Amino acid sequence: MKIDQESLNKIAHLARLEIRPGEETALLQSMDSVLTWMDQLNEINTQGVEPLTHVLDEENNWREDKGANTLSREQALFNAPSKNSTYIMVPKVIE
């Protein structure tokens, strides 16, 4: 399949691209090479090949979501820029 100037302009319009006059030849050659490559891929026999959603058969190892207190209050407050003896102090964000 060949891409001509009219097809290039139509694709550029649909994609909302502005093509400068000096870029047209390079774009035509580039699009032609992509379509040639796609034609080569279409020649491959894929009979009996199952479609893939992922390349690997790996699955996520989900952990149980349990809450736990892993920091003591002193550890949590240690690097806080503004704090009192119990809480981290933050700027007021709601009027």
PDB file as gemmi writes it, atoms N, CA and C in Angstrom:
CRYST1    1.000    1.000    1.000  90.00  90.00  90.00 P 1                      
ATOM      1  N   MET A   1       0.849  -1.183   0.000  1.00  0.00           N  
ATOM      2  CA  MET A   1       0.000   0.000   0.000  1.00  0.00           C  
ATOM      3  C   MET A   1       0.886   1.233   0.000  1.00  0.00           C  
ATOM      4  N   LYS A   2       0.575   2.147  -0.860  1.00  0.00           N  
ATOM      5  CA  LYS A   2       1.334   3.390  -0.967  1.00  0.00           C  
ATOM      6  C   LYS A   2       0.515   4.542  -0.386  1.00  0.00           C  
ATOM      7  N   ILE A   3       1.210   5.449   0.237  1.00  0.00           N  
ATOM      8  CA  ILE A   3       0.592   6.680   0.738  1.00  0.00           C  
ATOM      9  C   ILE A   3       0.917   7.779  -0.257  1.00  0.00           C  
ATOM     10  N   ASP A   4      -0.118   8.440  -0.732  1.00  0.00           N  
ATOM     11  CA  ASP A   4       0.122   9.559  -1.647  1.00  0.00           C  
ATOM     12  C   ASP A   4      -0.059  10.879  -0.895  1.00  0.00           C  
ATOM     13  N   GLN A   5       0.181  11.952  -1.587  1.00  0.00           N  
ATOM     14  CA  GLN A   5       0.124  13.288  -0.984  1.00  0.00           C  
ATOM     15  C   GLN A   5      -1.263  13.577  -0.412  1.00  0.00           C  
ATOM     16  N   GLU A   6      -2.296  13.172  -1.113  1.00  0.00           N  
ATOM     17  CA  GLU A   6      -3.666  13.430  -0.652  1.00  0.00           C  
ATOM     18  C   GLU A   6      -3.958  12.677   0.645  1.00  0.00           C  
ATOM     19  N   SER A   7      -3.514  11.414   0.717  1.00  0.00           N  
ATOM     20  CA  SER A   7      -3.719  10.628   1.942  1.00  0.00           C  
ATOM     21  C   SER A   7      -2.938  11.227   3.102  1.00  0.00           C  
ATOM     22  N   LEU A   8      -1.725  11.668   2.833  1.00  0.00           N  
ATOM     23  CA  LEU A   8      -0.910  12.301   3.877  1.00  0.00           C  
ATOM     24  C   LEU A   8      -1.595  13.544   4.426  1.00  0.00           C  
ATOM     25  N   ASN A   9      -2.140  14.368   3.547  1.00  0.00           N  
ATOM     26  CA  ASN A   9      -2.830  15.581   3.985  1.00  0.00           C  
ATOM     27  C   ASN A   9      -4.076  15.242   4.794  1.00  0.00           C  
ATOM     28  N   LYS A  10      -4.796  14.189   4.384  1.00  0.00           N  
ATOM     29  CA  LYS A  10      -6.006  13.791   5.110  1.00  0.00           C  
ATOM     30  C   LYS A  10      -5.642  13.281   6.504  1.00  0.00           C  
ATOM     31  N   ILE A  11      -4.595  12.450   6.596  1.00  0.00           N  
ATOM     32  CA  ILE A  11      -4.147  11.937   7.895  1.00  0.00           C  
ATOM     33  C   ILE A  11      -3.681  13.080   8.785  1.00  0.00           C  
ATOM     34  N   ALA A  12      -2.947  14.014   8.220  1.00  0.00           N  
ATOM     35  CA  ALA A  12      -2.467  15.162   8.994  1.00  0.00           C  
ATOM     36  C   ALA A  12      -3.636  16.000   9.497  1.00  0.00           C  
ATOM     37  N   HIS A  13      -4.660  16.170   8.666  1.00  0.00           N  
ATOM     38  CA  HIS A  13      -5.840  16.943   9.087  1.00  0.00           C  
ATOM     39  C   HIS A  13      -6.563  16.231  10.226  1.00  0.00           C  
ATOM     40  N   LEU A  14      -6.756  14.905  10.095  1.00  0.00           N  
ATOM     41  CA  LEU A  14      -7.456  14.148  11.142  1.00  0.00           C  
ATOM     42  C   LEU A  14      -6.674  14.138  12.449  1.00  0.00           C  
ATOM     43  N   ALA A  15      -5.344  14.124  12.359  1.00  0.00           N  
ATOM     44  CA  ALA A  15      -4.503  14.116  13.553  1.00  0.00           C  
ATOM     45  C   ALA A  15      -4.189  15.522  14.049  1.00  0.00           C  
ATOM     46  N   ARG A  16      -4.711  16.515  13.357  1.00  0.00           N  
ATOM     47  CA  ARG A  16      -4.483  17.929  13.706  1.00  0.00           C  
ATOM     48  C   ARG A  16      -2.988  18.250  13.735  1.00  0.00           C  
ATOM     49  N   LEU A  17      -2.289  17.783  12.683  1.00  0.00           N  
ATOM     50  CA  LEU A  17      -0.861  18.040  12.548  1.00  0.00           C  
ATOM     51  C   LEU A  17      -0.617  19.048  11.443  1.00  0.00           C  
ATOM     52  N   GLU A  18       0.357  19.890  11.646  1.00  0.00           N  
ATOM     53  CA  GLU A  18       0.755  20.837  10.603  1.00  0.00           C  
ATOM     54  C   GLU A  18       2.049  20.322   9.990  1.00  0.00           C  
ATOM     55  N   ILE A  19       2.000  20.060   8.699  1.00  0.00           N  
ATOM     56  CA  ILE A  19       3.172  19.542   8.000  1.00  0.00           C  
ATOM     57  C   ILE A  19       3.795  20.671   7.196  1.00  0.00           C  
ATOM     58  N   ARG A  20       5.077  20.901   7.447  1.00  0.00           N  
ATOM     59  CA  ARG A  20       5.789  21.924   6.685  1.00  0.00           C  
ATOM     60  C   ARG A  20       6.110  21.369   5.302  1.00  0.00           C  
ATOM     61  N   PRO A  21       6.206  22.218   4.295  1.00  0.00           N  
ATOM     62  CA  PRO A  21       6.460  21.745   2.930  1.00  0.00           C  
ATOM     63  C   PRO A  21       7.716  20.888   2.789  1.00  0.00           C  
ATOM     64  N   GLY A  22       8.753  21.152   3.517  1.00  0.00           N  
ATOM     65  CA  GLY A  22       9.982  20.376   3.404  1.00  0.00           C  
ATOM     66  C   GLY A  22       9.924  19.014   4.075  1.00  0.00           C  
ATOM     67  N   GLU A  23       8.896  18.774   4.905  1.00  0.00           N  
ATOM     68  CA  GLU A  23       8.783  17.521   5.640  1.00  0.00           C  
ATOM     69  C   GLU A  23       7.971  16.467   4.896  1.00  0.00           C  
ATOM     70  N   GLU A  24       7.267  16.857   3.851  1.00  0.00           N  
ATOM     71  CA  GLU A  24       6.324  15.948   3.204  1.00  0.00           C  
ATOM     72  C   GLU A  24       7.003  14.703   2.637  1.00  0.00           C  
ATOM     73  N   THR A  25       8.121  14.871   1.945  1.00  0.00           N  
ATOM     74  CA  THR A  25       8.785  13.735   1.318  1.00  0.00           C  
ATOM     75  C   THR A  25       9.271  12.737   2.370  1.00  0.00           C  
ATOM     76  N   ALA A  26       9.872  13.232   3.437  1.00  0.00           N  
ATOM     77  CA  ALA A  26      10.374  12.347   4.497  1.00  0.00           C  
ATOM     78  C   ALA A  26       9.217  11.617   5.179  1.00  0.00           C  
ATOM     79  N   LEU A  27       8.107  12.313   5.398  1.00  0.00           N  
ATOM     80  CA  LEU A  27       6.956  11.673   6.027  1.00  0.00           C  
ATOM     81  C   LEU A  27       6.347  10.609   5.121  1.00  0.00           C  
ATOM     82  N   LEU A  28       6.260  10.883   3.841  1.00  0.00           N  
ATOM     83  CA  LEU A  28       5.735   9.895   2.902  1.00  0.00           C  
ATOM     84  C   LEU A  28       6.598   8.639   2.900  1.00  0.00           C  
ATOM     85  N   GLN A  29       7.918   8.804   2.896  1.00  0.00           N  
ATOM     86  CA  GLN A  29       8.825   7.658   2.907  1.00  0.00           C  
ATOM     87  C   GLN A  29       8.705   6.882   4.227  1.00  0.00           C  
ATOM     88  N   SER A  30       8.598   7.607   5.323  1.00  0.00           N  
ATOM     89  CA  SER A  30       8.499   6.968   6.631  1.00  0.00           C  
ATOM     90  C   SER A  30       7.196   6.172   6.746  1.00  0.00           C  
ATOM     91  N   MET A  31       6.099   6.772   6.336  1.00  0.00           N  
ATOM     92  CA  MET A  31       4.809   6.079   6.408  1.00  0.00           C  
ATOM     93  C   MET A  31       4.792   4.878   5.466  1.00  0.00           C  
ATOM     94  N   ASP A  32       5.413   5.003   4.312  1.00  0.00           N  
ATOM     95  CA  ASP A  32       5.481   3.897   3.371  1.00  0.00           C  
ATOM     96  C   ASP A  32       6.281   2.736   3.958  1.00  0.00           C  
ATOM     97  N   SER A  33       7.377   3.035   4.652  1.00  0.00           N  
ATOM     98  CA  SER A  33       8.174   1.961   5.253  1.00  0.00           C  
ATOM     99  C   SER A  33       7.408   1.271   6.382  1.00  0.00           C  
ATOM    100  N   VAL A  34       6.630   2.008   7.147  1.00  0.00           N  
ATOM    101  CA  VAL A  34       5.818   1.405   8.207  1.00  0.00           C  
ATOM    102  C   VAL A  34       4.762   0.491   7.601  1.00  0.00           C  
ATOM    103  N   LEU A  35       4.104   0.947   6.551  1.00  0.00           N  
ATOM    104  CA  LEU A  35       3.086   0.116   5.911  1.00  0.00           C  
ATOM    105  C   LEU A  35       3.687  -1.116   5.239  1.00  0.00           C  
ATOM    106  N   THR A  36       4.879  -1.006   4.689  1.00  0.00           N  
ATOM    107  CA  THR A  36       5.569  -2.160   4.118  1.00  0.00           C  
ATOM    108  C   THR A  36       5.875  -3.182   5.208  1.00  0.00           C  
ATOM    109  N   TRP A  37       6.321  -2.702   6.346  1.00  0.00           N  
ATOM    110  CA  TRP A  37       6.602  -3.578   7.484  1.00  0.00           C  
ATOM    111  C   TRP A  37       5.317  -4.263   7.950  1.00  0.00           C  
ATOM    112  N   MET A  38       4.207  -3.530   8.013  1.00  0.00           N  
ATOM    113  CA  MET A  38       2.926  -4.118   8.407  1.00  0.00           C  
ATOM    114  C   MET A  38       2.491  -5.186   7.401  1.00  0.00           C  
ATOM    115  N   ASP A  39       2.723  -4.974   6.118  1.00  0.00           N  
ATOM    116  CA  ASP A  39       2.406  -5.985   5.112  1.00  0.00           C  
ATOM    117  C   ASP A  39       3.223  -7.252   5.338  1.00  0.00           C  
ATOM    118  N   GLN A  40       4.486  -7.084   5.729  1.00  0.00           N  
ATOM    119  CA  GLN A  40       5.324  -8.249   6.023  1.00  0.00           C  
ATOM    120  C   GLN A  40       4.779  -9.013   7.227  1.00  0.00           C  
ATOM    121  N   LEU A  41       4.315  -8.292   8.240  1.00  0.00           N  
ATOM    122  CA  LEU A  41       3.736  -8.938   9.415  1.00  0.00           C  
ATOM    123  C   LEU A  41       2.455  -9.684   9.060  1.00  0.00           C  
ATOM    124  N   ASN A  42       1.668  -9.141   8.138  1.00  0.00           N  
ATOM    125  CA  ASN A  42       0.421  -9.793   7.736  1.00  0.00           C  
ATOM    126  C   ASN A  42       0.665 -11.092   6.987  1.00  0.00           C  
ATOM    127  N   GLU A  43       1.857 -11.296   6.444  1.00  0.00           N  
ATOM    128  CA  GLU A  43       2.180 -12.522   5.730  1.00  0.00           C  
ATOM    129  C   GLU A  43       2.481 -13.692   6.668  1.00  0.00           C  
ATOM    130  N   ILE A  44       2.698 -13.427   7.942  1.00  0.00           N  
ATOM    131  CA  ILE A  44       3.045 -14.470   8.907  1.00  0.00           C  
ATOM    132  C   ILE A  44       1.815 -15.314   9.204  1.00  0.00           C  
ATOM    133  N   ASN A  45       1.996 -16.646   9.216  1.00  0.00           N  
ATOM    134  CA  ASN A  45       0.912 -17.564   9.527  1.00  0.00           C  
ATOM    135  C   ASN A  45       0.675 -17.571  11.035  1.00  0.00           C  
ATOM    136  N   THR A  46      -0.492 -17.146  11.462  1.00  0.00           N  
ATOM    137  CA  THR A  46      -0.817 -17.096  12.884  1.00  0.00           C  
ATOM    138  C   THR A  46      -1.942 -18.065  13.241  1.00  0.00           C  
ATOM    139  N   GLN A  47      -2.169 -19.060  12.384  1.00  0.00           N  
ATOM    140  CA  GLN A  47      -3.201 -20.044  12.668  1.00  0.00           C  
ATOM    141  C   GLN A  47      -2.833 -20.812  13.939  1.00  0.00           C  
ATOM    142  N   GLY A  48      -3.764 -20.941  14.854  1.00  0.00           N  
ATOM    143  CA  GLY A  48      -3.542 -21.695  16.082  1.00  0.00           C  
ATOM    144  C   GLY A  48      -2.785 -20.943  17.155  1.00  0.00           C  
ATOM    145  N   VAL A  49      -2.443 -19.712  16.922  1.00  0.00           N  
ATOM    146  CA  VAL A  49      -1.728 -18.917  17.927  1.00  0.00           C  
ATOM    147  C   VAL A  49      -2.765 -18.174  18.757  1.00  0.00           C  
ATOM    148  N   GLU A  50      -2.729 -18.419  20.063  1.00  0.00           N  
ATOM    149  CA  GLU A  50      -3.685 -17.772  20.965  1.00  0.00           C  
ATOM    150  C   GLU A  50      -3.314 -16.303  21.166  1.00  0.00           C  
ATOM    151  N   PRO A  51      -4.297 -15.422  21.174  1.00  0.00           N  
ATOM    152  CA  PRO A  51      -3.998 -14.007  21.447  1.00  0.00           C  
ATOM    153  C   PRO A  51      -3.494 -13.836  22.881  1.00  0.00           C  
ATOM    154  N   LEU A  52      -2.590 -12.876  23.058  1.00  0.00           N  
ATOM    155  CA  LEU A  52      -2.007 -12.618  24.370  1.00  0.00           C  
ATOM    156  C   LEU A  52      -2.470 -11.278  24.911  1.00  0.00           C  
ATOM    157  N   THR A  53      -2.689 -11.239  26.202  1.00  0.00           N  
ATOM    158  CA  THR A  53      -2.891  -9.950  26.855  1.00  0.00           C  
ATOM    159  C   THR A  53      -1.608  -9.513  27.543  1.00  0.00           C  
ATOM    160  N   HIS A  54      -0.761 -10.498  27.896  1.00  0.00           N  
ATOM    161  CA  HIS A  54       0.539 -10.232  28.494  1.00  0.00           C  
ATOM    162  C   HIS A  54       1.550 -11.193  27.892  1.00  0.00           C  
ATOM    163  N   VAL A  55       2.772 -10.777  27.788  1.00  0.00           N  
ATOM    164  CA  VAL A  55       3.813 -11.622  27.227  1.00  0.00           C  
ATOM    165  C   VAL A  55       4.211 -12.706  28.227  1.00  0.00           C  
ATOM    166  N   LEU A  56       4.223 -12.390  29.487  1.00  0.00           N  
ATOM    167  CA  LEU A  56       4.648 -13.330  30.520  1.00  0.00           C  
ATOM    168  C   LEU A  56       3.440 -13.926  31.231  1.00  0.00           C  
ATOM    169  N   ASP A  57       3.621 -15.105  31.794  1.00  0.00           N  
ATOM    170  CA  ASP A  57       2.542 -15.767  32.532  1.00  0.00           C  
ATOM    171  C   ASP A  57       2.532 -15.398  34.008  1.00  0.00           C  
ATOM    172  N   GLU A  58       3.287 -14.395  34.386  1.00  0.00           N  
ATOM    173  CA  GLU A  58       3.370 -14.019  35.793  1.00  0.00           C  
ATOM    174  C   GLU A  58       2.077 -13.375  36.256  1.00  0.00           C  
ATOM    175  N   GLU A  59       1.775 -13.571  37.525  1.00  0.00           N  
ATOM    176  CA  GLU A  59       0.597 -12.962  38.133  1.00  0.00           C  
ATOM    177  C   GLU A  59       1.036 -12.147  39.342  1.00  0.00           C  
ATOM    178  N   ASN A  60       0.206 -11.187  39.713  1.00  0.00           N  
ATOM    179  CA  ASN A  60       0.509 -10.383  40.898  1.00  0.00           C  
ATOM    180  C   ASN A  60       0.357 -11.231  42.152  1.00  0.00           C  
ATOM    181  N   ASN A  61       1.245 -11.036  43.072  1.00  0.00           N  
ATOM    182  CA  ASN A  61       1.129 -11.670  44.382  1.00  0.00           C  
ATOM    183  C   ASN A  61       0.530 -10.635  45.323  1.00  0.00           C  
ATOM    184  N   TRP A  62      -0.755 -10.731  45.511  1.00  0.00           N  
ATOM    185  CA  TRP A  62      -1.439  -9.754  46.355  1.00  0.00           C  
ATOM    186  C   TRP A  62      -1.247 -10.133  47.811  1.00  0.00           C  
ATOM    187  N   ARG A  63      -0.950  -9.147  48.628  1.00  0.00           N  
ATOM    188  CA  ARG A  63      -0.848  -9.395  50.057  1.00  0.00           C  
ATOM    189  C   ARG A  63      -2.155  -8.967  50.707  1.00  0.00           C  
ATOM    190  N   GLU A  64      -2.423  -9.533  51.841  1.00  0.00           N  
ATOM    191  CA  GLU A  64      -3.617  -9.157  52.567  1.00  0.00           C  
ATOM    192  C   GLU A  64      -3.420  -7.745  53.108  1.00  0.00           C  
ATOM    193  N   ASP A  65      -4.420  -6.923  52.981  1.00  0.00           N  
ATOM    194  CA  ASP A  65      -4.328  -5.533  53.406  1.00  0.00           C  
ATOM    195  C   ASP A  65      -4.710  -5.439  54.878  1.00  0.00           C  
ATOM    196  N   LYS A  66      -3.698  -5.384  55.719  1.00  0.00           N  
ATOM    197  CA  LYS A  66      -3.932  -5.286  57.154  1.00  0.00           C  
ATOM    198  C   LYS A  66      -3.294  -4.001  57.675  1.00  0.00           C  
ATOM    199  N   GLY A  67      -4.012  -3.318  58.508  1.00  0.00           N  
ATOM    200  CA  GLY A  67      -3.453  -2.136  59.147  1.00  0.00           C  
ATOM    201  C   GLY A  67      -2.545  -2.541  60.294  1.00  0.00           C  
ATOM    202  N   ALA A  68      -1.447  -1.812  60.438  1.00  0.00           N  
ATOM    203  CA  ALA A  68      -0.525  -2.107  61.536  1.00  0.00           C  
ATOM    204  C   ALA A  68       0.201  -0.827  61.917  1.00  0.00           C  
ATOM    205  N   ASN A  69       0.422  -0.645  63.180  1.00  0.00           N  
ATOM    206  CA  ASN A  69       1.200   0.492  63.670  1.00  0.00           C  
ATOM    207  C   ASN A  69       2.666   0.089  63.694  1.00  0.00           C  
ATOM    208  N   THR A  70       3.407   0.547  62.700  1.00  0.00           N  
ATOM    209  CA  THR A  70       4.815   0.165  62.621  1.00  0.00           C  
ATOM    210  C   THR A  70       5.739   1.231  63.179  1.00  0.00           C  
ATOM    211  N   LEU A  71       5.227   2.450  63.371  1.00  0.00           N  
ATOM    212  CA  LEU A  71       6.026   3.533  63.944  1.00  0.00           C  
ATOM    213  C   LEU A  71       5.439   3.942  65.280  1.00  0.00           C  
ATOM    214  N   SER A  72       6.304   4.213  66.198  1.00  0.00           N  
ATOM    215  CA  SER A  72       5.824   4.788  67.451  1.00  0.00           C  
ATOM    216  C   SER A  72       5.536   6.276  67.213  1.00  0.00           C  
ATOM    217  N   ARG A  73       4.823   6.889  68.111  1.00  0.00           N  
ATOM    218  CA  ARG A  73       4.507   8.313  67.975  1.00  0.00           C  
ATOM    219  C   ARG A  73       5.779   9.149  67.929  1.00  0.00           C  
ATOM    220  N   GLU A  74       6.762   8.792  68.730  1.00  0.00           N  
ATOM    221  CA  GLU A  74       8.014   9.535  68.771  1.00  0.00           C  
ATOM    222  C   GLU A  74       8.762   9.421  67.442  1.00  0.00           C  
ATOM    223  N   GLN A  75       8.770   8.218  66.842  1.00  0.00           N  
ATOM    224  CA  GLN A  75       9.417   8.030  65.545  1.00  0.00           C  
ATOM    225  C   GLN A  75       8.704   8.823  64.452  1.00  0.00           C  
ATOM    226  N   ALA A  76       7.384   8.846  64.480  1.00  0.00           N  
ATOM    227  CA  ALA A  76       6.620   9.563  63.467  1.00  0.00           C  
ATOM    228  C   ALA A  76       6.840  11.070  63.576  1.00  0.00           C  
ATOM    229  N   LEU A  77       6.970  11.594  64.786  1.00  0.00           N  
ATOM    230  CA  LEU A  77       7.144  13.026  64.991  1.00  0.00           C  
ATOM    231  C   LEU A  77       8.594  13.482  64.861  1.00  0.00           C  
ATOM    232  N   PHE A  78       9.532  12.565  64.829  1.00  0.00           N  
ATOM    233  CA  PHE A  78      10.952  12.902  64.896  1.00  0.00           C  
ATOM    234  C   PHE A  78      11.376  13.896  63.817  1.00  0.00           C  
ATOM    235  N   ASN A  79      11.037  13.677  62.543  1.00  0.00           N  
ATOM    236  CA  ASN A  79      11.489  14.550  61.456  1.00  0.00           C  
ATOM    237  C   ASN A  79      10.434  15.557  61.009  1.00  0.00           C  
ATOM    238  N   ALA A  80       9.332  15.649  61.697  1.00  0.00           N  
ATOM    239  CA  ALA A  80       8.284  16.596  61.310  1.00  0.00           C  
ATOM    240  C   ALA A  80       8.793  18.023  61.493  1.00  0.00           C  
ATOM    241  N   PRO A  81       8.600  18.892  60.491  1.00  0.00           N  
ATOM    242  CA  PRO A  81       9.097  20.262  60.608  1.00  0.00           C  
ATOM    243  C   PRO A  81       8.361  21.085  61.663  1.00  0.00           C  
ATOM    244  N   SER A  82       7.089  20.776  61.871  1.00  0.00           N  
ATOM    245  CA  SER A  82       6.316  21.511  62.874  1.00  0.00           C  
ATOM    246  C   SER A  82       5.452  20.497  63.621  1.00  0.00           C  
ATOM    247  N   LYS A  83       5.568  20.495  64.943  1.00  0.00           N  
ATOM    248  CA  LYS A  83       4.862  19.493  65.740  1.00  0.00           C  
ATOM    249  C   LYS A  83       4.638  20.010  67.152  1.00  0.00           C  
ATOM    250  N   ASN A  84       3.695  19.373  67.828  1.00  0.00           N  
ATOM    251  CA  ASN A  84       3.586  19.563  69.264  1.00  0.00           C  
ATOM    252  C   ASN A  84       3.871  18.197  69.883  1.00  0.00           C  
ATOM    253  N   SER A  85       3.548  17.965  71.085  1.00  0.00           N  
ATOM    254  CA  SER A  85       3.916  16.701  71.724  1.00  0.00           C  
ATOM    255  C   SER A  85       3.117  15.506  71.207  1.00  0.00           C  
ATOM    256  N   THR A  86       2.016  15.762  70.502  1.00  0.00           N  
ATOM    257  CA  THR A  86       1.149  14.668  70.067  1.00  0.00           C  
ATOM    258  C   THR A  86       0.965  14.587  68.559  1.00  0.00           C  
ATOM    259  N   TYR A  87       0.904  15.728  67.856  1.00  0.00           N  
ATOM    260  CA  TYR A  87       0.518  15.752  66.446  1.00  0.00           C  
ATOM    261  C   TYR A  87       1.541  16.488  65.583  1.00  0.00           C  
ATOM    262  N   ILE A  88       1.510  16.164  64.293  1.00  0.00           N  
ATOM    263  CA  ILE A  88       2.254  16.932  63.300  1.00  0.00           C  
ATOM    264  C   ILE A  88       1.401  18.134  62.944  1.00  0.00           C  
ATOM    265  N   MET A  89       1.988  19.314  62.973  1.00  0.00           N  
ATOM    266  CA  MET A  89       1.247  20.537  62.678  1.00  0.00           C  
ATOM    267  C   MET A  89       1.383  20.861  61.191  1.00  0.00           C  
ATOM    268  N   VAL A  90       0.251  21.119  60.512  1.00  0.00           N  
ATOM    269  CA  VAL A  90       0.246  21.450  59.100  1.00  0.00           C  
ATOM    270  C   VAL A  90      -0.467  22.774  58.900  1.00  0.00           C  
ATOM    271  N   PRO A  91      -0.181  23.495  57.811  1.00  0.00           N  
ATOM    272  CA  PRO A  91      -0.882  24.750  57.555  1.00  0.00           C  
ATOM    273  C   PRO A  91      -2.363  24.513  57.305  1.00  0.00           C  
ATOM    274  N   LYS A  92      -3.164  25.475  57.704  1.00  0.00           N  
ATOM    275  CA  LYS A  92      -4.601  25.399  57.486  1.00  0.00           C  
ATOM    276  C   LYS A  92      -4.877  25.520  55.986  1.00  0.00           C  
ATOM    277  N   VAL A  93      -5.674  24.622  55.426  1.00  0.00           N  
ATOM    278  CA  VAL A  93      -5.976  24.648  53.999  1.00  0.00           C  
ATOM    279  C   VAL A  93      -7.434  24.946  53.714  1.00  0.00           C  
ATOM    280  N   ILE A  94      -8.278  24.904  54.706  1.00  0.00           N  
ATOM    281  CA  ILE A  94      -9.709  25.206  54.531  1.00  0.00           C  
ATOM    282  C   ILE A  94     -10.057  26.422  55.351  1.00  0.00           C  
ATOM    283  N   GLU A  95     -10.724  27.349  54.725  1.00  0.00           N  
ATOM    284  CA  GLU A  95     -11.114  28.561  55.439  1.00  0.00           C  
ATOM    285  C   GLU A  95     -12.423  28.355  56.140  1.00  0.00           C  
TER     286      GLU A  95                                                      
END                                                                             
